[in-house]
mmCIF file of C-alpha atoms in Angstrom:
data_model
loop_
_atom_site.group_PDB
_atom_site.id
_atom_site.type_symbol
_atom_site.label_atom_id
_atom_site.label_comp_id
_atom_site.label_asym_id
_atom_site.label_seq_id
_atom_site.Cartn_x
_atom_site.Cartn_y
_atom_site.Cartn_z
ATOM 1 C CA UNK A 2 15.522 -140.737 -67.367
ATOM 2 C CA UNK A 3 18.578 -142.528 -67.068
ATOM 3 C CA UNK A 4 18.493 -146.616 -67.092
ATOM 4 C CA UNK A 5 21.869 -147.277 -65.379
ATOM 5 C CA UNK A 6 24.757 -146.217 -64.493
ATOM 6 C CA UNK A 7 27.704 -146.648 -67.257
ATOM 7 C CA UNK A 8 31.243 -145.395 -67.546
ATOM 8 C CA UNK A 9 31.532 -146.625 -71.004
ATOM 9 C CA UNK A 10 32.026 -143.072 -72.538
ATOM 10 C CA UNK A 11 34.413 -142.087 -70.348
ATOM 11 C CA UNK A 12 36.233 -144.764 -71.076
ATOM 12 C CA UNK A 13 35.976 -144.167 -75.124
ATOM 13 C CA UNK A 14 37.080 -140.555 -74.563
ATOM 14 C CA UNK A 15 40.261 -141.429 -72.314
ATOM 15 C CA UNK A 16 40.820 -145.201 -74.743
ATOM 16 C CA UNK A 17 40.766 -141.938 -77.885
ATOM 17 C CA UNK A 18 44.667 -140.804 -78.601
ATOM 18 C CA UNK A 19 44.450 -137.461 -79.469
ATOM 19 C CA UNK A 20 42.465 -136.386 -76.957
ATOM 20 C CA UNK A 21 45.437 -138.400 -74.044
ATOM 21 C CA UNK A 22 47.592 -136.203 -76.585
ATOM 22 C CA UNK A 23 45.888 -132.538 -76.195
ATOM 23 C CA UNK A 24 45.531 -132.835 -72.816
ATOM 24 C CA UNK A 25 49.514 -133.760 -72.078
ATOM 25 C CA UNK A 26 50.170 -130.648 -74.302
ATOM 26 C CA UNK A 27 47.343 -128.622 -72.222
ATOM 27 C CA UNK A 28 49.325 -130.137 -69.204
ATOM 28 C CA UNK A 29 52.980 -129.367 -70.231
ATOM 29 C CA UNK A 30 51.640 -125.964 -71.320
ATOM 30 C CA UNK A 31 49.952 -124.795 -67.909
ATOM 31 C CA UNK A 32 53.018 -126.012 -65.451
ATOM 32 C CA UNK A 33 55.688 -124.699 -68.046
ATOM 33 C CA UNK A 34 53.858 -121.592 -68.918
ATOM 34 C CA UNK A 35 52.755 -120.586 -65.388
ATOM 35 C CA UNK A 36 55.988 -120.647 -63.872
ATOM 36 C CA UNK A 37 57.551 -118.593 -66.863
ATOM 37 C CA UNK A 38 54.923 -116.007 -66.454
ATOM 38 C CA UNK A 39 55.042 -115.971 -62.271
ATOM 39 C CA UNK A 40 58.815 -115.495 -63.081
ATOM 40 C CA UNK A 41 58.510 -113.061 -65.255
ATOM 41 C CA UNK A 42 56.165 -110.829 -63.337
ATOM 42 C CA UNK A 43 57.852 -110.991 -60.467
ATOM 43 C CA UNK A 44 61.551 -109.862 -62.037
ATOM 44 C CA UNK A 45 59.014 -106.965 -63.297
ATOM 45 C CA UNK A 46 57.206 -105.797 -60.094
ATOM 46 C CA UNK A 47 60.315 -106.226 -57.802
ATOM 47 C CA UNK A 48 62.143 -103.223 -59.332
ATOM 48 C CA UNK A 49 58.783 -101.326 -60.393
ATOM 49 C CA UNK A 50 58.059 -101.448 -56.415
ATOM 50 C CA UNK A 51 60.890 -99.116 -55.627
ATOM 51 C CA UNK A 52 60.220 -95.475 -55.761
ATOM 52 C CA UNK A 53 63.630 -94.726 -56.246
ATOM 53 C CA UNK A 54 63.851 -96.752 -59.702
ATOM 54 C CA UNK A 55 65.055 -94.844 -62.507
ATOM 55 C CA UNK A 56 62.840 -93.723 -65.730
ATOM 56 C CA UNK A 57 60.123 -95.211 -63.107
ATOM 57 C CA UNK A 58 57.249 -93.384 -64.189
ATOM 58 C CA UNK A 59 58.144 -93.885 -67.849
ATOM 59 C CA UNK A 60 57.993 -97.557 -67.891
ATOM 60 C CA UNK A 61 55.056 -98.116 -65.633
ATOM 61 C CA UNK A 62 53.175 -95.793 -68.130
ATOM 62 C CA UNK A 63 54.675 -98.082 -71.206
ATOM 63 C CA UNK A 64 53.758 -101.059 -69.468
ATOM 64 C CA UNK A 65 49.869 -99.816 -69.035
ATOM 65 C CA UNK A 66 49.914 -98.338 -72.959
ATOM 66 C CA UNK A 67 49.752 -102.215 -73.442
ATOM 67 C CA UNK A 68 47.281 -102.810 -71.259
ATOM 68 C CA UNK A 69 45.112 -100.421 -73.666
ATOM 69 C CA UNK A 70 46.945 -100.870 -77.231
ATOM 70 C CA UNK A 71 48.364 -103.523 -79.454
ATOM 71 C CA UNK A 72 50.362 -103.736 -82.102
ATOM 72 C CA UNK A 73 47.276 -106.186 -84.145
ATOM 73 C CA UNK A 74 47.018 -110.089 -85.153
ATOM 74 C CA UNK A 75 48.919 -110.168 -87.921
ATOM 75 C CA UNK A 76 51.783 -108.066 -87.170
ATOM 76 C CA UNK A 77 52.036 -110.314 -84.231
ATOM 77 C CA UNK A 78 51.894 -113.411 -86.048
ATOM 78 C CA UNK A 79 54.610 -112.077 -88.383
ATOM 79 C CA UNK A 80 56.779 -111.620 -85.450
ATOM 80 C CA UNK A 81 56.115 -115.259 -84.057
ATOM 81 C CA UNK A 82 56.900 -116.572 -87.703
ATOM 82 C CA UNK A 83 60.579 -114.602 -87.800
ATOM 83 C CA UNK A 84 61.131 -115.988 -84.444
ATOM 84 C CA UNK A 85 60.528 -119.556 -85.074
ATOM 85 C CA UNK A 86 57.965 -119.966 -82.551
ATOM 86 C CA UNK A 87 54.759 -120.981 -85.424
ATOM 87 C CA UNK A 88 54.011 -124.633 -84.931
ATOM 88 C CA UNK A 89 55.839 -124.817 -81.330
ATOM 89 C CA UNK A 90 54.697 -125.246 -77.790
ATOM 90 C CA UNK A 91 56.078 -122.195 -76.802
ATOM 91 C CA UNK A 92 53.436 -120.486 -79.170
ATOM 92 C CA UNK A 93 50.981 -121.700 -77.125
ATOM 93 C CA UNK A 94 52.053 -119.555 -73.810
ATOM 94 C CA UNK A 95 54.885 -117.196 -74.866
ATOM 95 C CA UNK A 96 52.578 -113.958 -76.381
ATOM 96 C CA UNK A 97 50.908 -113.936 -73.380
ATOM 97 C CA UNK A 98 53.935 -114.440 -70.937
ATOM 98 C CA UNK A 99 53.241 -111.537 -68.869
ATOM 99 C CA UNK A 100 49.950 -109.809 -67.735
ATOM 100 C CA UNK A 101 50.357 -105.995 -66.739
ATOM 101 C CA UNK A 102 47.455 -106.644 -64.672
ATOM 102 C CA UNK A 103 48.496 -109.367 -62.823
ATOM 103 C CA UNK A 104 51.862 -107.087 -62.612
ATOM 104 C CA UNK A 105 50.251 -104.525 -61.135
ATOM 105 C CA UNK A 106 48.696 -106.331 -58.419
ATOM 106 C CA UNK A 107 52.293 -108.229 -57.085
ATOM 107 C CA UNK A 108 53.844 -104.825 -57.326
ATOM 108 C CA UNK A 109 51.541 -102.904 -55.222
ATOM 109 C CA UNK A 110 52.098 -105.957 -52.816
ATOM 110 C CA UNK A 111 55.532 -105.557 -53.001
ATOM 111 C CA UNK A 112 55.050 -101.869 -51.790
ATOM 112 C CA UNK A 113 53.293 -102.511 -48.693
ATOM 113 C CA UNK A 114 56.178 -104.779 -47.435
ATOM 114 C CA UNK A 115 58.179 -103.156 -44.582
ATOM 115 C CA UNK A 116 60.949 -101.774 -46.116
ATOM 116 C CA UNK A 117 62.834 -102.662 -42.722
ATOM 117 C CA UNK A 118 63.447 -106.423 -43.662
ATOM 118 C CA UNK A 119 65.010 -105.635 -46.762
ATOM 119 C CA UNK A 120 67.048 -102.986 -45.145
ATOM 120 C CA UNK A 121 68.126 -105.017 -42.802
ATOM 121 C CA UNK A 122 69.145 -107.819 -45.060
ATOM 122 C CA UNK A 123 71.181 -105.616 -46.929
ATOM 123 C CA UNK A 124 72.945 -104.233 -43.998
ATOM 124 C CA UNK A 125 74.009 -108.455 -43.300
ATOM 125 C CA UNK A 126 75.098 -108.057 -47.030
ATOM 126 C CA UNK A 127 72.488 -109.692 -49.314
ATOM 127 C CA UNK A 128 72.168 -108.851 -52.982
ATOM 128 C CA UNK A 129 69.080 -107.496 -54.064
ATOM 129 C CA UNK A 130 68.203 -111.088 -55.861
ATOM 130 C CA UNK A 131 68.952 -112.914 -52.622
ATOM 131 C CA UNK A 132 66.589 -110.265 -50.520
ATOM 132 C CA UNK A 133 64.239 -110.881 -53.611
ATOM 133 C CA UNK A 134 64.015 -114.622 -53.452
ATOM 134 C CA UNK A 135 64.801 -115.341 -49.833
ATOM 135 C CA UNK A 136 62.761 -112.561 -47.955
ATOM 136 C CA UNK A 137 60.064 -110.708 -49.957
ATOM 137 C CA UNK A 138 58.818 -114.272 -51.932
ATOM 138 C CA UNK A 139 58.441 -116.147 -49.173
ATOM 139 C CA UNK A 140 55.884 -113.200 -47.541
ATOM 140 C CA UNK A 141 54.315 -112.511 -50.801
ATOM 141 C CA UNK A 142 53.086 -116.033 -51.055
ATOM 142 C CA UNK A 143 49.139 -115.265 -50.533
ATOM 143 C CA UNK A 144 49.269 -113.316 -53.765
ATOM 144 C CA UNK A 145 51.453 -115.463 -55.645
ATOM 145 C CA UNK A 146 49.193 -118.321 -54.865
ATOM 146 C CA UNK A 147 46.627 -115.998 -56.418
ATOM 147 C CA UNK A 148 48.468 -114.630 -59.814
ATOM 148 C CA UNK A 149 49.699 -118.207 -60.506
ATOM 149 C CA UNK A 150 46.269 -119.410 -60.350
ATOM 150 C CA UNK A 151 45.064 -116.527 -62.413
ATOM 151 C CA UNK A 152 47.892 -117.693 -65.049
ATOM 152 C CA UNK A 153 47.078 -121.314 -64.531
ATOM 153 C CA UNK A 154 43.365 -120.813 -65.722
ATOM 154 C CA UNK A 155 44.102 -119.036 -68.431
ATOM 155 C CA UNK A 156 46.406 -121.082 -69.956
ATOM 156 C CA UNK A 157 44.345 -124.331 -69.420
ATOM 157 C CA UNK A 158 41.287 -122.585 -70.728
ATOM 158 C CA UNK A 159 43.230 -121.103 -74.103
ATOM 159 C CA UNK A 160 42.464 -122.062 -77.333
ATOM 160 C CA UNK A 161 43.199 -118.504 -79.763
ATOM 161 C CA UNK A 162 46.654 -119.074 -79.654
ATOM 162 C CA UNK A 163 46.362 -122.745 -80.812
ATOM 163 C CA UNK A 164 43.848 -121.656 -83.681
ATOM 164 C CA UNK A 165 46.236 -118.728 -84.843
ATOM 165 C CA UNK A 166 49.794 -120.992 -84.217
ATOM 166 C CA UNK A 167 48.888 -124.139 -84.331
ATOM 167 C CA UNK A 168 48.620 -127.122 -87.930
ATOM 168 C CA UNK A 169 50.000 -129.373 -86.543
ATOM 169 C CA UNK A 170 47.498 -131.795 -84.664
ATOM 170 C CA UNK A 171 50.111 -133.544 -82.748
ATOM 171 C CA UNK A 172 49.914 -129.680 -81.008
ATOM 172 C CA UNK A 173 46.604 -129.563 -80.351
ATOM 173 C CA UNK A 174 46.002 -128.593 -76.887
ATOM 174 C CA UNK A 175 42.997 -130.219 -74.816
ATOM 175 C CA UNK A 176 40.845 -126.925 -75.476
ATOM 176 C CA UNK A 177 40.953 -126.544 -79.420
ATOM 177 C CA UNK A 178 40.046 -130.133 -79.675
ATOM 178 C CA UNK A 179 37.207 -129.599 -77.521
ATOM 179 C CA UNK A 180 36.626 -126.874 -79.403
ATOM 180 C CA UNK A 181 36.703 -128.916 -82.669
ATOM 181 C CA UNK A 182 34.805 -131.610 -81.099
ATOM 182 C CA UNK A 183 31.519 -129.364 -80.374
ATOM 183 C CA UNK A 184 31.400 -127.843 -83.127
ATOM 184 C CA UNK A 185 31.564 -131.538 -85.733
ATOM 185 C CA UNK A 186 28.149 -132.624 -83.556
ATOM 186 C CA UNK A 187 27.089 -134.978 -86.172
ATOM 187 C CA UNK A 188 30.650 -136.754 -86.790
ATOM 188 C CA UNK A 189 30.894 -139.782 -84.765
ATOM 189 C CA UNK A 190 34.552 -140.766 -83.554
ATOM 190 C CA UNK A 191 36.101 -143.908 -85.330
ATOM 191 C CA UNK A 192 35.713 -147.050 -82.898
ATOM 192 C CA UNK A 193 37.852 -150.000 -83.747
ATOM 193 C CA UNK A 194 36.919 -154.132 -82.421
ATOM 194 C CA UNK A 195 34.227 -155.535 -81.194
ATOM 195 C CA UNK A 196 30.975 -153.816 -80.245
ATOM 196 C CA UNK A 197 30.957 -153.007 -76.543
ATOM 197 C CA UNK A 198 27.043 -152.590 -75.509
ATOM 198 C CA UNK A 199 27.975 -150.645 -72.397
ATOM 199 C CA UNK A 200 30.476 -148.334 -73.803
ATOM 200 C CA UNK A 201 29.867 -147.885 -77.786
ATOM 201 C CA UNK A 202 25.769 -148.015 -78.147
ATOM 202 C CA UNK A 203 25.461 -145.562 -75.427
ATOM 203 C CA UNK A 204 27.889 -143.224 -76.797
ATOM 204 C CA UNK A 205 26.117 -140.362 -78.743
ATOM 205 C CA UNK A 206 27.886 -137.783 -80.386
ATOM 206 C CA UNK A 207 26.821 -135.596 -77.382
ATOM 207 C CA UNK A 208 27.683 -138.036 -74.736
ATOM 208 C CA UNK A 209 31.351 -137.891 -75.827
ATOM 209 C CA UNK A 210 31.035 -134.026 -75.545
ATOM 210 C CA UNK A 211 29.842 -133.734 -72.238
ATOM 211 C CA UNK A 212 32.143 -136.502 -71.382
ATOM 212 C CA UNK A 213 35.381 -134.810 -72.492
ATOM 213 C CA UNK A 214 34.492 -131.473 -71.215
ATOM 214 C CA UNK A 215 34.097 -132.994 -67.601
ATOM 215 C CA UNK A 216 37.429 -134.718 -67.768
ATOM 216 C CA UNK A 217 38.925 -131.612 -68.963
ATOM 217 C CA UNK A 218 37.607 -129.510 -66.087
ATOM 218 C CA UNK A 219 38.414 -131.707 -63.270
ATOM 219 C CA UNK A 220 42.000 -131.022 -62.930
ATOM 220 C CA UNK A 221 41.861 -127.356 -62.578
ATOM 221 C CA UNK A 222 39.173 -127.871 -60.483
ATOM 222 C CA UNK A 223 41.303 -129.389 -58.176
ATOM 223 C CA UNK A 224 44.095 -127.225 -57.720
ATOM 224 C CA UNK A 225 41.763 -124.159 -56.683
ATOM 225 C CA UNK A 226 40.829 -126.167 -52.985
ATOM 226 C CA UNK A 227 44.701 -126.063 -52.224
ATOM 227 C CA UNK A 228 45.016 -122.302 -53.200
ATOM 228 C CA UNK A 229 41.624 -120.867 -51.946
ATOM 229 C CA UNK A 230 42.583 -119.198 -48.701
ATOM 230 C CA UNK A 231 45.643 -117.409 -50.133
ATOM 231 C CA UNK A 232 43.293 -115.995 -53.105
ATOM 232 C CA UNK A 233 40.903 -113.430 -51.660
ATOM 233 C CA UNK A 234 43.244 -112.440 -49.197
ATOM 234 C CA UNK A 235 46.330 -112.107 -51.950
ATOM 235 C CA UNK A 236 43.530 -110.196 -53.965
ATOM 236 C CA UNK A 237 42.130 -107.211 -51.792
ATOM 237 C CA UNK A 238 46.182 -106.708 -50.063
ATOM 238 C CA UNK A 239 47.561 -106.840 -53.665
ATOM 239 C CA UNK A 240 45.001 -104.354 -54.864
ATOM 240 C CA UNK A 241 45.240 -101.443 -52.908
ATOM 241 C CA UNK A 242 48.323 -99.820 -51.384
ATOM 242 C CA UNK A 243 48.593 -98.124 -47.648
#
């Protein structure tokens, strides 16, 4: 049973500089990342939505082949090499910009919008980008809420990419050091001064662990209250059309 109550490895974990490091990259990565892919998903529904699209049918069926078929590991990391991106921040989000999935869902959304708003704001004479952004967003926001939360998670809970891109520790996001830091159990992190009874006696290799991993969680975990009534709602009217 626990003695007392102590913060003291909490305070070694957030006092340690690479982990305050991995978790700005996790940070810059989610908000950066997230918005790319909510962008880029919703320049791909918008058009796919339209029945009167051309080579429709041709592209929605090229967009599922991925959904089912890659092109492999390596021949993707070759391509991230050629580009530049190895050893980058964008590694860490841009193979995984867009999920057909989460495509899917927005554009079956976008089909059960009355086409009469749309109509209408063309008829005033807005541009298909100003109908886009000004009238079918700003309705669509239950499943937005619910794809960019879907992105969000993922991103803060990746580590592959960072194993497969990432040497460079300064790159490290919060997740692969976690991951590095459960699997070295018996190493014990470097503590510099004097001894602090409270904070460095107490701190066992798996104290650190469980205190990390708790830090690390709590932020996501706080975004979901703010999105929770858009998500079941942006789920089941995203997911099936009519």
């Amino acid at each position: 049973y626990p003695i007392d109550f102590q913060l003291g490895t909490y305070e070694l974990v957030l006092g340690n500089k690479q982990f305050i490091n991995s978790f700005q990259i996790t940070i810059l990565v989610t908000v950066v990342g997230t918005l790319s892919s909510m962008l880029m998903t919703v320049l791909s529904a918008y058009p796919l939505s339209k029945p009167n699209l051309i080579y429709r049918k041709p592209i929605l069926i090229v967009f599922i082949f991925t959904m089912l078929f890659n092109g492999g590991l390596i021949p993707t990391y070759l391509l991230m090499q050629k580009l530049g991106l190895v050893n980058t921040v964008w590694s860490l989000f841009v193979p995984g910009l867009i999920s057909v999935f989460n495509m899917l869902i927005v554009k079956n959304y976008f089909e059960g919008l009355p086409e009469s708003l749309e109509e209408s704001a063309k008829l005033d004479g807005a541009s298909n980008v100003r109908v886009l952004f000004s009238i079918v967003l700003p309705l669509s926001m239950p499943v937005l809420a619910t794809i960019g939360l879907f992105y969000a998670v993922m991103l803060w809970n990746s580590y592959f990419n960072a194993m497969v891109y990432i040497t460079d520790p300064g790159l490290k996001p919060l997740q692969l050091y976690l991951k590095e830091l459960i699997a070295s159990t018996n190493e014990t992190m470097k503590l510099s001064g004097e001894i602090d009874v409270n904070r460095d006696l107490n701190s066992t290799p798996e104290a650190v662990q469980a205190a990390s991993i708790i830090i690390a969680t709590v932020p996501i975990l706080c975004v979901y209250p703010f999105l929770q009534k858009y998500f079941v709602k942006g789920v089941l009217v995203g997911s099936v059309k009519g």
